[in-house]
JSON list of C-alpha atoms and ligand atoms in Angstrom, two decimals:
[
{"chain": "A", "resi": 209, "resn": "MET", "atom": "CA", "xyz": [41.84, -9.73, -25.57]},
{"chain": "A", "resi": 210, "resn": "LEU", "atom": "CA", "xyz": [44.93, -10.30, -23.36]},
{"chain": "A", "resi": 211, "resn": "ARG", "atom": "CA", "xyz": [46.45, -12.48, -26.07]},
{"chain": "A", "resi": 212, "resn": "VAL", "atom": "CA", "xyz": [45.69, -9.89, -28.78]},
{"chain": "A", "resi": 213, "resn": "LEU", "atom": "CA", "xyz": [47.23, -7.13, -26.70]},
{"chain": "A", "resi": 214, "resn": "ARG", "atom": "CA", "xyz": [50.17, -9.29, -25.80]},
{"chain": "A", "resi": 215, "resn": "ARG", "atom": "CA", "xyz": [50.68, -9.99, -29.56]},
{"chain": "A", "resi": 216, "resn": "ARG", "atom": "CA", "xyz": [50.65, -6.28, -30.30]},
{"chain": "A", "resi": 217, "resn": "MET", "atom": "CA", "xyz": [53.26, -5.67, -27.48]},
{"chain": "A", "resi": 218, "resn": "ASP", "atom": "CA", "xyz": [55.45, -8.44, -28.91]},
{"chain": "A", "resi": 219, "resn": "GLU", "atom": "CA", "xyz": [55.36, -7.08, -32.46]},
{"chain": "A", "resi": 220, "resn": "ILE", "atom": "CA", "xyz": [56.08, -3.49, -31.22]},
{"chain": "A", "resi": 221, "resn": "THR", "atom": "CA", "xyz": [59.18, -4.76, -29.17]},
{"chain": "A", "resi": 222, "resn": "GLY", "atom": "CA", "xyz": [60.26, -7.01, -32.05]},
{"chain": "A", "resi": 223, "resn": "SER", "atom": "CA", "xyz": [59.96, -10.26, -30.05]},
{"chain": "A", "resi": 224, "resn": "SER", "atom": "CA", "xyz": [57.27, -11.51, -32.45]},
{"chain": "A", "resi": 225, "resn": "SER", "atom": "CA", "xyz": [57.46, -11.16, -36.30]},
{"chain": "A", "resi": 226, "resn": "GLY", "atom": "CA", "xyz": [54.66, -10.56, -38.52]},
{"chain": "A", "resi": 227, "resn": "SER", "atom": "CA", "xyz": [51.86, -8.10, -38.50]},
{"chain": "A", "resi": 228, "resn": "ALA", "atom": "CA", "xyz": [48.90, -10.20, -37.10]},
{"chain": "A", "resi": 229, "resn": "PHE", "atom": "CA", "xyz": [47.76, -7.33, -34.96]},
{"chain": "A", "resi": 230, "resn": "ASP", "atom": "CA", "xyz": [47.50, -4.99, -38.02]},
{"chain": "A", "resi": 231, "resn": "ALA", "atom": "CA", "xyz": [45.23, -7.59, -39.55]},
{"chain": "A", "resi": 232, "resn": "VAL", "atom": "CA", "xyz": [42.94, -7.56, -36.58]},
{"chain": "A", "resi": 233, "resn": "TRP", "atom": "CA", "xyz": [43.05, -3.85, -36.34]},
{"chain": "A", "resi": 234, "resn": "ALA", "atom": "CA", "xyz": [41.85, -3.50, -40.00]},
{"chain": "A", "resi": 235, "resn": "LEU", "atom": "CA", "xyz": [38.64, -5.49, -39.18]},
{"chain": "A", "resi": 236, "resn": "CYS", "atom": "CA", "xyz": [35.44, -3.42, -39.05]},
{"chain": "A", "resi": 237, "resn": "ASP", "atom": "CA", "xyz": [34.41, -2.58, -35.44]},
{"chain": "A", "resi": 238, "resn": "ASN", "atom": "CA", "xyz": [30.62, -1.86, -35.93]},
{"chain": "A", "resi": 239, "resn": "ARG", "atom": "CA", "xyz": [30.72, 0.25, -33.04]},
{"chain": "A", "resi": 240, "resn": "ALA", "atom": "CA", "xyz": [28.05, 2.45, -33.97]},
{"chain": "A", "resi": 241, "resn": "HIS", "atom": "CA", "xyz": [25.64, -0.62, -34.25]},
{"chain": "A", "resi": 242, "resn": "PHE", "atom": "CA", "xyz": [26.09, -1.73, -30.54]},
{"chain": "A", "resi": 243, "resn": "SER", "atom": "CA", "xyz": [23.65, -0.77, -27.90]},
{"chain": "A", "resi": 244, "resn": "PRO", "atom": "CA", "xyz": [24.61, 1.76, -25.26]},
{"chain": "A", "resi": 245, "resn": "ALA", "atom": "CA", "xyz": [24.33, -1.19, -22.65]},
{"chain": "A", "resi": 246, "resn": "ARG", "atom": "CA", "xyz": [26.82, -3.37, -24.80]},
{"chain": "A", "resi": 247, "resn": "ILE", "atom": "CA", "xyz": [29.26, -0.48, -24.98]},
{"chain": "A", "resi": 248, "resn": "ALA", "atom": "CA", "xyz": [28.97, 0.25, -21.27]},
{"chain": "A", "resi": 249, "resn": "SER", "atom": "CA", "xyz": [29.99, -3.48, -20.59]},
{"chain": "A", "resi": 250, "resn": "PHE", "atom": "CA", "xyz": [33.00, -3.15, -23.23]},
{"chain": "A", "resi": 251, "resn": "SER", "atom": "CA", "xyz": [33.98, -0.22, -21.19]},
{"chain": "A", "resi": 252, "resn": "ARG", "atom": "CA", "xyz": [34.28, -1.91, -18.05]},
{"chain": "A", "resi": 253, "resn": "ILE", "atom": "CA", "xyz": [36.30, -4.58, -19.72]},
{"chain": "A", "resi": 254, "resn": "ALA", "atom": "CA", "xyz": [38.52, -1.81, -21.25]},
{"chain": "A", "resi": 255, "resn": "THR", "atom": "CA", "xyz": [39.07, -0.49, -17.62]},
{"chain": "A", "resi": 256, "resn": "ALA", "atom": "CA", "xyz": [40.30, -3.83, -16.52]},
{"chain": "A", "resi": 257, "resn": "LEU", "atom": "CA", "xyz": [42.60, -4.18, -19.64]},
{"chain": "A", "resi": 258, "resn": "GLU", "atom": "CA", "xyz": [44.02, -0.59, -19.04]},
{"chain": "A", "resi": 259, "resn": "SER", "atom": "CA", "xyz": [45.03, -1.88, -15.42]},
{"chain": "A", "resi": 260, "resn": "TYR", "atom": "CA", "xyz": [46.66, -4.84, -17.02]},
{"chain": "A", "resi": 261, "resn": "LEU", "atom": "CA", "xyz": [48.54, -2.68, -19.68]},
{"chain": "A", "resi": 262, "resn": "ARG", "atom": "CA", "xyz": [49.80, -0.37, -16.90]},
{"chain": "A", "resi": 263, "resn": "ALA", "atom": "CA", "xyz": [51.06, -3.35, -14.91]},
{"chain": "A", "resi": 264, "resn": "VAL", "atom": "CA", "xyz": [53.07, -4.80, -17.61]},
{"chain": "A", "resi": 265, "resn": "GLY", "atom": "CA", "xyz": [54.45, -1.29, -18.70]},
{"chain": "A", "resi": 266, "resn": "ALA", "atom": "CA", "xyz": [52.77, -1.13, -21.99]},
{"chain": "A", "resi": 267, "resn": "PRO", "atom": "CA", "xyz": [53.54, 2.01, -24.06]},
{"chain": "A", "resi": 268, "resn": "ALA", "atom": "CA", "xyz": [50.68, 4.64, -24.09]},
{"chain": "A", "resi": 269, "resn": "ASP", "atom": "CA", "xyz": [50.44, 4.62, -27.84]},
{"chain": "A", "resi": 270, "resn": "LEU", "atom": "CA", "xyz": [50.10, 0.76, -27.90]},
{"chain": "A", "resi": 271, "resn": "LEU", "atom": "CA", "xyz": [47.09, 0.77, -30.14]},
{"chain": "A", "resi": 272, "resn": "PRO", "atom": "CA", "xyz": [47.24, 2.76, -33.41]},
{"chain": "A", "resi": 273, "resn": "GLY", "atom": "CA", "xyz": [45.28, 5.80, -34.25]},
{"chain": "A", "resi": 274, "resn": "PRO", "atom": "CA", "xyz": [44.27, 9.00, -32.55]},
{"chain": "A", "resi": 275, "resn": "LEU", "atom": "CA", "xyz": [41.77, 7.59, -29.89]},
{"chain": "A", "resi": 276, "resn": "PRO", "atom": "CA", "xyz": [42.69, 7.59, -26.32]},
{"chain": "A", "resi": 277, "resn": "LEU", "atom": "CA", "xyz": [43.62, 4.19, -24.98]},
{"chain": "A", "resi": 278, "resn": "HIS", "atom": "CA", "xyz": [40.37, 3.49, -23.31]},
{"chain": "A", "resi": 279, "resn": "ASP", "atom": "CA", "xyz": [38.29, 4.41, -26.39]},
{"chain": "A", "resi": 280, "resn": "ALA", "atom": "CA", "xyz": [40.66, 2.34, -28.57]},
{"chain": "A", "resi": 281, "resn": "LEU", "atom": "CA", "xyz": [40.29, -0.76, -26.28]},
{"chain": "A", "resi": 282, "resn": "ILE", "atom": "CA", "xyz": [36.51, -0.46, -26.66]},
{"chain": "A", "resi": 283, "resn": "SER", "atom": "CA", "xyz": [37.15, -0.28, -30.48]},
{"chain": "A", "resi": 284, "resn": "LEU", "atom": "CA", "xyz": [39.25, -3.46, -30.04]},
{"chain": "A", "resi": 285, "resn": "ILE", "atom": "CA", "xyz": [36.66, -5.24, -28.04]},
{"chain": "A", "resi": 286, "resn": "SER", "atom": "CA", "xyz": [34.07, -4.42, -30.67]},
{"chain": "A", "resi": 287, "resn": "ARG", "atom": "CA", "xyz": [36.19, -5.91, -33.40]},
{"chain": "A", "resi": 288, "resn": "GLU", "atom": "CA", "xyz": [36.40, -9.10, -31.28]},
{"chain": "A", "resi": 289, "resn": "GLU", "atom": "CA", "xyz": [32.81, -9.17, -30.66]},
{"chain": "A", "resi": 290, "resn": "CYS", "atom": "CA", "xyz": [31.68, -9.08, -34.37]},
{"chain": "A", "resi": 291, "resn": "ASN", "atom": "CA", "xyz": [34.61, -11.00, -35.96]},
{"chain": "A", "resi": 292, "resn": "SER", "atom": "CA", "xyz": [35.53, -13.81, -33.67]},
{"chain": "A", "resi": 293, "resn": "PHE", "atom": "CA", "xyz": [35.10, -17.49, -34.18]},
{"chain": "A", "resi": 294, "resn": "GLY", "atom": "CA", "xyz": [34.22, -20.02, -31.43]},
{"chain": "A", "resi": 295, "resn": "VAL", "atom": "CA", "xyz": [36.93, -22.50, -30.64]},
{"chain": "A", "resi": 296, "resn": "TYR", "atom": "CA", "xyz": [35.51, -25.82, -29.85]},
{"chain": "A", "resi": 297, "resn": "THR", "atom": "CA", "xyz": [36.12, -29.45, -29.65]},
{"chain": "A", "resi": 298, "resn": "PHE", "atom": "CA", "xyz": [33.71, -32.35, -29.59]},
{"chain": "A", "resi": 299, "resn": "ALA", "atom": "CA", "xyz": [34.54, -33.98, -26.43]},
{"chain": "A", "resi": 300, "resn": "ARG", "atom": "CA", "xyz": [32.98, -37.25, -27.25]},
{"chain": "A", "resi": 301, "resn": "LYS", "atom": "CA", "xyz": [30.94, -37.32, -24.11]},
{"chain": "A", "resi": 302, "resn": "GLY", "atom": "CA", "xyz": [28.52, -39.34, -26.02]},
{"chain": "A", "resi": 303, "resn": "PRO", "atom": "CA", "xyz": [25.18, -38.38, -27.88]},
{"chain": "A", "resi": 304, "resn": "ARG", "atom": "CA", "xyz": [23.61, -34.97, -26.96]},
{"chain": "A", "resi": 305, "resn": "SER", "atom": "CA", "xyz": [26.79, -33.62, -25.34]},
{"chain": "A", "resi": 306, "resn": "GLY", "atom": "CA", "xyz": [27.23, -30.90, -27.93]},
{"chain": "A", "resi": 307, "resn": "ARG", "atom": "CA", "xyz": [30.35, -29.16, -28.69]},
{"chain": "A", "resi": 308, "resn": "ASP", "atom": "CA", "xyz": [32.57, -27.78, -25.95]},
{"chain": "A", "resi": 309, "resn": "SER", "atom": "CA", "xyz": [33.46, -24.21, -26.61]},
{"chain": "A", "resi": 310, "resn": "HIS", "atom": "CA", "xyz": [36.67, -23.13, -24.88]},
{"chain": "A", "resi": 311, "resn": "GLY", "atom": "CA", "xyz": [37.49, -19.83, -26.29]},
{"chain": "A", "resi": 312, "resn": "LEU", "atom": "CA", "xyz": [37.38, -17.39, -29.20]},
{"chain": "A", "resi": 313, "resn": "ALA", "atom": "CA", "xyz": [39.69, -16.80, -32.02]},
{"chain": "A", "resi": 314, "resn": "LEU", "atom": "CA", "xyz": [40.28, -13.84, -34.32]},
{"chain": "A", "resi": 315, "resn": "ILE", "atom": "CA", "xyz": [41.15, -15.17, -37.69]},
{"chain": "A", "resi": 316, "resn": "PRO", "atom": "CA", "xyz": [41.48, -12.13, -40.04]},
{"chain": "A", "resi": 317, "resn": "ASP", "atom": "CA", "xyz": [41.65, -14.30, -43.22]},
{"chain": "A", "resi": 318, "resn": "ALA", "atom": "CA", "xyz": [38.29, -16.07, -42.29]},
{"chain": "A", "resi": 319, "resn": "VAL", "atom": "CA", "xyz": [36.34, -12.98, -41.42]},
{"chain": "A", "resi": 320, "resn": "TYR", "atom": "CA", "xyz": [35.57, -12.42, -45.05]},
{"chain": "A", "resi": 321, "resn": "PHE", "atom": "CA", "xyz": [33.06, -15.30, -45.21]},
{"chain": "A", "resi": 322, "resn": "ASN", "atom": "CA", "xyz": [29.63, -14.12, -45.34]},
{"chain": "A", "resi": 323, "resn": "HIS", "atom": "CA", "xyz": [26.76, -15.84, -43.52]},
{"chain": "A", "resi": 324, "resn": "GLY", "atom": "CA", "xyz": [24.36, -18.02, -45.41]},
{"chain": "A", "resi": 325, "resn": "CYS", "atom": "CA", "xyz": [21.39, -19.75, -43.82]},
{"chain": "A", "resi": 326, "resn": "LEU", "atom": "CA", "xyz": [22.08, -22.81, -45.99]},
{"chain": "A", "resi": 327, "resn": "PRO", "atom": "CA", "xyz": [25.93, -22.62, -45.98]},
{"chain": "A", "resi": 328, "resn": "ASN", "atom": "CA", "xyz": [28.12, -24.40, -48.47]},
{"chain": "A", "resi": 329, "resn": "VAL", "atom": "CA", "xyz": [31.24, -24.22, -46.19]},
{"chain": "A", "resi": 330, "resn": "GLY", "atom": "CA", "xyz": [31.54, -25.87, -42.83]},
{"chain": "A", "resi": 331, "resn": "HIS", "atom": "CA", "xyz": [34.50, -25.38, -40.28]},
{"chain": "A", "resi": 332, "resn": "VAL", "atom": "CA", "xyz": [36.07, -27.25, -37.40]},
{"chain": "A", "resi": 333, "resn": "SER", "atom": "CA", "xyz": [38.68, -26.33, -34.98]},
{"chain": "A", "resi": 334, "resn": "ARG", "atom": "CA", "xyz": [41.63, -28.75, -34.63]},
{"chain": "A", "resi": 335, "resn": "ASN", "atom": "CA", "xyz": [45.06, -29.12, -33.44]},
{"chain": "A", "resi": 336, "resn": "VAL", "atom": "CA", "xyz": [47.25, -29.70, -36.53]},
{"chain": "A", "resi": 337, "resn": "ASP", "atom": "CA", "xyz": [50.68, -30.88, -35.47]},
{"chain": "A", "resi": 338, "resn": "GLY", "atom": "CA", "xyz": [50.30, -29.29, -32.09]},
{"chain": "A", "resi": 339, "resn": "VAL", "atom": "CA", "xyz": [49.20, -25.93, -33.59]},
{"chain": "A", "resi": 340, "resn": "PRO", "atom": "CA", "xyz": [45.62, -24.76, -33.03]},
{"chain": "A", "resi": 341, "resn": "ALA", "atom": "CA", "xyz": [43.90, -24.43, -36.61]},
{"chain": "A", "resi": 342, "resn": "TYR", "atom": "CA", "xyz": [40.75, -23.66, -37.92]},
{"chain": "A", "resi": 343, "resn": "LEU", "atom": "CA", "xyz": [39.77, -25.82, -40.94]},
{"chain": "A", "resi": 344, "resn": "PHE", "atom": "CA", "xyz": [37.18, -24.93, -43.60]},
{"chain": "A", "resi": 345, "resn": "TYR", "atom": "CA", "xyz": [35.62, -27.49, -46.05]},
{"chain": "A", "resi": 346, "resn": "ALA", "atom": "CA", "xyz": [32.97, -27.50, -48.78]},
{"chain": "A", "resi": 347, "resn": "LEU", "atom": "CA", "xyz": [29.72, -29.02, -47.62]},
{"chain": "A", "resi": 348, "resn": "ARG", "atom": "CA", "xyz": [28.91, -29.68, -51.33]},
{"chain": "A", "resi": 349, "resn": "ASP", "atom": "CA", "xyz": [30.26, -29.06, -54.68]},
{"chain": "A", "resi": 350, "resn": "LEU", "atom": "CA", "xyz": [30.45, -25.33, -55.49]},
{"chain": "A", "resi": 351, "resn": "ASP", "atom": "CA", "xyz": [29.72, -23.86, -58.86]},
{"chain": "A", "resi": 352, "resn": "ALA", "atom": "CA", "xyz": [32.36, -21.67, -60.39]},
{"chain": "A", "resi": 353, "resn": "GLY", "atom": "CA", "xyz": [31.87, -18.14, -59.10]},
{"chain": "A", "resi": 354, "resn": "GLU", "atom": "CA", "xyz": [29.49, -19.21, -56.30]},
{"chain": "A", "resi": 355, "resn": "GLU", "atom": "CA", "xyz": [29.99, -17.39, -53.09]},
{"chain": "A", "resi": 356, "resn": "ALA", "atom": "CA", "xyz": [31.43, -19.51, -50.26]},
{"chain": "A", "resi": 357, "resn": "GLU", "atom": "CA", "xyz": [29.19, -18.97, -47.17]},
{"chain": "A", "resi": 358, "resn": "ILE", "atom": "CA", "xyz": [29.52, -20.30, -43.74]},
{"chain": "A", "resi": 359, "resn": "SER", "atom": "CA", "xyz": [26.79, -20.12, -40.92]},
{"chain": "A", "resi": 360, "resn": "TYR", "atom": "CA", "xyz": [27.42, -17.94, -37.95]},
{"chain": "A", "resi": 361, "resn": "VAL", "atom": "CA", "xyz": [25.04, -19.65, -35.86]},
{"chain": "A", "resi": 362, "resn": "GLU", "atom": "CA", "xyz": [23.75, -23.37, -35.20]},
{"chain": "A", "resi": 363, "resn": "LEU", "atom": "CA", "xyz": [21.10, -23.35, -37.86]},
{"chain": "A", "resi": 364, "resn": "ASP", "atom": "CA", "xyz": [19.54, -26.67, -36.77]},
{"chain": "A", "resi": 365, "resn": "ASP", "atom": "CA", "xyz": [19.57, -28.28, -33.45]},
{"chain": "A", "resi": 366, "resn": "GLY", "atom": "CA", "xyz": [18.34, -31.64, -34.86]},
{"chain": "A", "resi": 367, "resn": "GLU", "atom": "CA", "xyz": [14.77, -30.98, -33.81]},
{"chain": "A", "resi": 368, "resn": "GLY", "atom": "CA", "xyz": [13.92, -28.63, -36.46]},
{"chain": "A", "resi": 369, "resn": "ALA", "atom": "CA", "xyz": [14.43, -25.41, -34.30]},
{"chain": "A", "resi": 370, "resn": "GLY", "atom": "CA", "xyz": [18.04, -24.07, -34.28]},
{"chain": "A", "resi": 371, "resn": "VAL", "atom": "CA", "xyz": [18.12, -20.33, -34.26]},
{"chain": "A", "resi": 372, "resn": "GLY", "atom": "CA", "xyz": [14.46, -20.15, -35.10]},
{"chain": "A", "resi": 373, "resn": "ARG", "atom": "CA", "xyz": [11.45, -22.12, -36.38]},
{"chain": "A", "resi": 374, "resn": "THR", "atom": "CA", "xyz": [10.56, -19.60, -39.03]},
{"chain": "A", "resi": 375, "resn": "VAL", "atom": "CA", "xyz": [12.44, -17.36, -41.30]},
{"chain": "A", "resi": 376, "resn": "THR", "atom": "CA", "xyz": [11.24, -14.24, -39.36]},
{"chain": "A", "resi": 377, "resn": "GLU", "atom": "CA", "xyz": [12.63, -15.70, -36.08]},
{"chain": "A", "resi": 378, "resn": "ARG", "atom": "CA", "xyz": [15.91, -16.95, -37.75]},
{"chain": "A", "resi": 379, "resn": "ARG", "atom": "CA", "xyz": [16.56, -13.33, -39.25]},
{"chain": "A", "resi": 380, "resn": "ASP", "atom": "CA", "xyz": [15.56, -11.63, -35.96]},
{"chain": "A", "resi": 381, "resn": "THR", "atom": "CA", "xyz": [18.08, -13.64, -34.07]},
{"chain": "A", "resi": 382, "resn": "LEU", "atom": "CA", "xyz": [20.87, -12.85, -36.67]},
{"chain": "A", "resi": 383, "resn": "GLU", "atom": "CA", "xyz": [20.19, -9.34, -36.50]},
{"chain": "A", "resi": 384, "resn": "ARG", "atom": "CA", "xyz": [20.29, -9.37, -32.71]},
{"chain": "A", "resi": 385, "resn": "LEU", "atom": "CA", "xyz": [23.40, -11.43, -32.61]},
{"chain": "A", "resi": 386, "resn": "PHE", "atom": "CA", "xyz": [25.47, -10.04, -35.54]},
{"chain": "A", "resi": 387, "resn": "LEU", "atom": "CA", "xyz": [23.86, -6.66, -36.50]},
{"chain": "A", "resi": 388, "resn": "PHE", "atom": "CA", "xyz": [22.77, -7.40, -40.00]},
{"chain": "A", "resi": 389, "resn": "ARG", "atom": "CA", "xyz": [19.57, -8.49, -41.75]},
{"chain": "A", "resi": 390, "resn": "CYS", "atom": "CA", "xyz": [20.07, -11.73, -43.47]},
{"chain": "A", "resi": 391, "resn": "ASP", "atom": "CA", "xyz": [19.33, -11.57, -47.25]},
{"chain": "A", "resi": 392, "resn": "CYS", "atom": "CA", "xyz": [20.78, -14.84, -48.20]},
{"chain": "A", "resi": 393, "resn": "ALA", "atom": "CA", "xyz": [19.34, -16.95, -51.14]},
{"chain": "A", "resi": 394, "resn": "ARG", "atom": "CA", "xyz": [17.41, -19.33, -48.46]},
{"chain": "A", "resi": 395, "resn": "CYS", "atom": "CA", "xyz": [15.94, -16.26, -46.71]},
{"chain": "A", "resi": 396, "resn": "ARG", "atom": "CA", "xyz": [14.88, -14.63, -49.97]},
{"chain": "A", "resi": 397, "resn": "VAL", "atom": "CA", "xyz": [13.20, -17.86, -51.01]},
{"chain": "A", "resi": 398, "resn": "GLU", "atom": "CA", "xyz": [11.42, -18.31, -47.49]},
{"chain": "A", "resi": 399, "resn": "MET", "atom": "CA", "xyz": [10.50, -14.62, -47.43]},
{"chain": "A", "resi": 400, "resn": "GLY", "atom": "CA", "xyz": [8.81, -15.00, -50.63]},
{"chain": "A", "resi": 401, "resn": "GLY", "atom": "CA", "xyz": [6.67, -17.95, -49.21]},
{"chain": "A", "resi": 402, "resn": "GLY", "atom": "CA", "xyz": [8.90, -20.67, -50.42]},
{"chain": "A", "resi": 403, "resn": "ASP", "atom": "CA", "xyz": [8.98, -23.99, -48.59]},
{"chain": "A", "resi": 404, "resn": "SER", "atom": "CA", "xyz": [11.12, -23.54, -45.43]},
{"chain": "A", "resi": 405, "resn": "ASP", "atom": "CA", "xyz": [11.52, -27.38, -45.15]},
{"chain": "A", "resi": 406, "resn": "VAL", "atom": "CA", "xyz": [13.80, -27.52, -48.31]},
{"chain": "A", "resi": 407, "resn": "GLY", "atom": "CA", "xyz": [16.44, -25.68, -46.45]},
{"chain": "A", "resi": 408, "resn": "ARG", "atom": "CA", "xyz": [15.84, -27.56, -43.09]},
{"chain": "A", "resi": 409, "resn": "ARG", "atom": "CA", "xyz": [16.05, -30.95, -44.90]},
{"chain": "A", "resi": 410, "resn": "GLU", "atom": "CA", "xyz": [19.37, -29.96, -46.59]},
{"chain": "A", "resi": 411, "resn": "LEU", "atom": "CA", "xyz": [20.75, -29.00, -43.09]},
{"chain": "A", "resi": 412, "resn": "ALA", "atom": "CA", "xyz": [19.71, -32.31, -41.62]},
{"chain": "A", "resi": 413, "resn": "ARG", "atom": "CA", "xyz": [21.91, -34.02, -43.96]},
{"chain": "A", "resi": 414, "resn": "MET", "atom": "CA", "xyz": [24.79, -32.49, -42.08]},
{"chain": "A", "resi": 415, "resn": "LEU", "atom": "CA", "xyz": [23.59, -33.74, -38.74]},
{"chain": "A", "resi": 416, "resn": "CYS", "atom": "CA", "xyz": [23.82, -37.26, -37.48]},
{"chain": "A", "resi": 417, "resn": "LEU", "atom": "CA", "xyz": [20.56, -37.88, -36.10]},
{"chain": "A", "resi": 418, "resn": "GLU", "atom": "CA", "xyz": [20.77, -41.53, -35.50]},
{"chain": "A", "resi": 419, "resn": "GLY", "atom": "CA", "xyz": [19.87, -42.67, -31.92]},
{"chain": "A", "resi": 420, "resn": "GLY", "atom": "CA", "xyz": [19.52, -39.11, -30.63]},
{"chain": "A", "resi": 421, "resn": "CYS", "atom": "CA", "xyz": [23.19, -38.08, -31.65]},
{"chain": "A", "resi": 422, "resn": "ARG", "atom": "CA", "xyz": [23.27, -34.58, -32.92]},
{"chain": "A", "resi": 423, "resn": "GLY", "atom": "CA", "xyz": [26.88, -34.53, -34.03]},
{"chain": "A", "resi": 424, "resn": "ARG", "atom": "CA", "xyz": [27.96, -32.97, -37.24]},
{"chain": "A", "resi": 425, "resn": "PHE", "atom": "CA", "xyz": [29.19, -34.91, -40.21]},
{"chain": "A", "resi": 426, "resn": "VAL", "atom": "CA", "xyz": [32.60, -33.88, -41.33]},
{"chain": "A", "resi": 427, "resn": "PRO", "atom": "CA", "xyz": [34.99, -35.03, -44.03]},
{"chain": "A", "resi": 428, "resn": "ALA", "atom": "CA", "xyz": [36.72, -38.21, -42.77]},
{"chain": "A", "resi": 429, "resn": "ASP", "atom": "CA", "xyz": [40.02, -36.30, -42.78]},
{"chain": "A", "resi": 430, "resn": "MET", "atom": "CA", "xyz": [38.69, -33.91, -40.26]},
{"chain": "A", "resi": 431, "resn": "ALA", "atom": "CA", "xyz": [37.43, -36.37, -37.75]},
{"chain": "A", "resi": 432, "resn": "VAL", "atom": "CA", "xyz": [38.73, -35.89, -34.29]},
{"chain": "A", "resi": 433, "resn": "GLY", "atom": "CA", "xyz": [41.91, -37.98, -34.28]},
{"chain": "A", "resi": 434, "resn": "GLY", "atom": "CA", "xyz": [42.16, -38.14, -37.98]},
{"chain": "A", "resi": 435, "resn": "ARG", "atom": "CA", "xyz": [40.54, -40.33, -40.56]},
{"chain": "A", "resi": 436, "resn": "PRO", "atom": "CA", "xyz": [39.09, -43.47, -38.93]},
{"chain": "A", "resi": 437, "resn": "VAL", "atom": "CA", "xyz": [40.53, -46.80, -40.01]},
{"chain": "A", "resi": 438, "resn": "GLY", "atom": "CA", "xyz": [38.73, -48.15, -42.89]},
{"chain": "A", "resi": 439, "resn": "LEU", "atom": "CA", "xyz": [37.25, -44.94, -44.21]},
{"chain": "A", "resi": 440, "resn": "GLU", "atom": "CA", "xyz": [38.02, -43.17, -47.50]},
{"chain": "A", "resi": 441, "resn": "GLU", "atom": "CA", "xyz": [38.82, -39.65, -48.16]},
{"chain": "A", "resi": 442, "resn": "GLU", "atom": "CA", "xyz": [35.53, -39.01, -49.65]},
{"chain": "A", "resi": 443, "resn": "ASP", "atom": "CA", "xyz": [33.57, -40.41, -46.65]},
{"chain": "A", "resi": 444, "resn": "TRP", "atom": "CA", "xyz": [31.81, -38.27, -44.12]},
{"chain": "A", "resi": 445, "resn": "VAL", "atom": "CA", "xyz": [31.71, -39.22, -40.36]},
{"chain": "A", "resi": 446, "resn": "CYS", "atom": "CA", "xyz": [29.97, -37.95, -37.36]},
{"chain": "A", "resi": 447, "resn": "GLU", "atom": "CA", "xyz": [32.43, -36.05, -35.08]},
{"chain": "A", "resi": 448, "resn": "ALA", "atom": "CA", "xyz": [30.38, -37.18, -32.00]},
{"chain": "A", "resi": 449, "resn": "CYS", "atom": "CA", "xyz": [29.71, -40.93, -32.45]},
{"chain": "A", "resi": 450, "resn": "GLY", "atom": "CA", "xyz": [32.10, -41.76, -35.34]},
{"chain": "A", "resi": 451, "resn": "ARG", "atom": "CA", "xyz": [29.29, -42.93, -37.49]},
{"chain": "A", "resi": 452, "resn": "LYS", "atom": "CA", "xyz": [29.87, -42.82, -41.26]},
{"chain": "A", "resi": 453, "resn": "ARG", "atom": "CA", "xyz": [27.27, -41.04, -43.32]},
{"chain": "A", "resi": 454, "resn": "VAL", "atom": "CA", "xyz": [25.38, -43.38, -45.64]},
{"chain": "B", "resi": 1539, "resn": "LIG", "atom": "ZN1", "xyz": [19.43, -16.10, -44.35]},
{"chain": "B", "resi": 1540, "resn": "LIG", "atom": "ZN1", "xyz": [26.57, -39.24, -34.45]}
]
């Protein structure tokens, strides 16, 4: 939040060019869908942010629109809550270490990806020439006109569970976390009594399960540290243990 507000201040004072803040402000805030308890917690954060803004001498009309600053800050926090991406690295601590999440990023160009429970697009956060970047890649060939979908959650933990063992559990989890009822192609099949193992097997292809590793296969060019020596562009590699997918 502080970075977003700092960006806004820099854009207002002209010390930073561009209109990144406008793109963030244009995101939906889904405020009406948050529970009173969540809004109360946002309100406490907004109070702290107001103190910060006073301390740095931010103008009273820092945020656009007619809302008083406190309400506008709650609205900004709501935008962050429902539109941000986790920023993570695979720290290579060995099998089962999982990804290290070390922050959140608002990427206005990327929020238009809808969720699919069998996504056809994956993503990694990497440093590209010293600049933090979010990279997206196709998980399989896409048909012309096919919607590109990412997954908002860890769908499979390598033990067949992930966010839910059944389609009902999965949809309930998504609704609790992201305030929507998933109606993706996989959910429709499984809600209609279709075999839930079909989607699970497809997801398992994206995970390295060798020797208990649960790293994710990524295109070789997106391996941590770049494409490993000896691998081709079309190869896929586990970002945890470096194993090539066969
Ligand atoms: Zn779904
Ligand atoms: Zn692995």
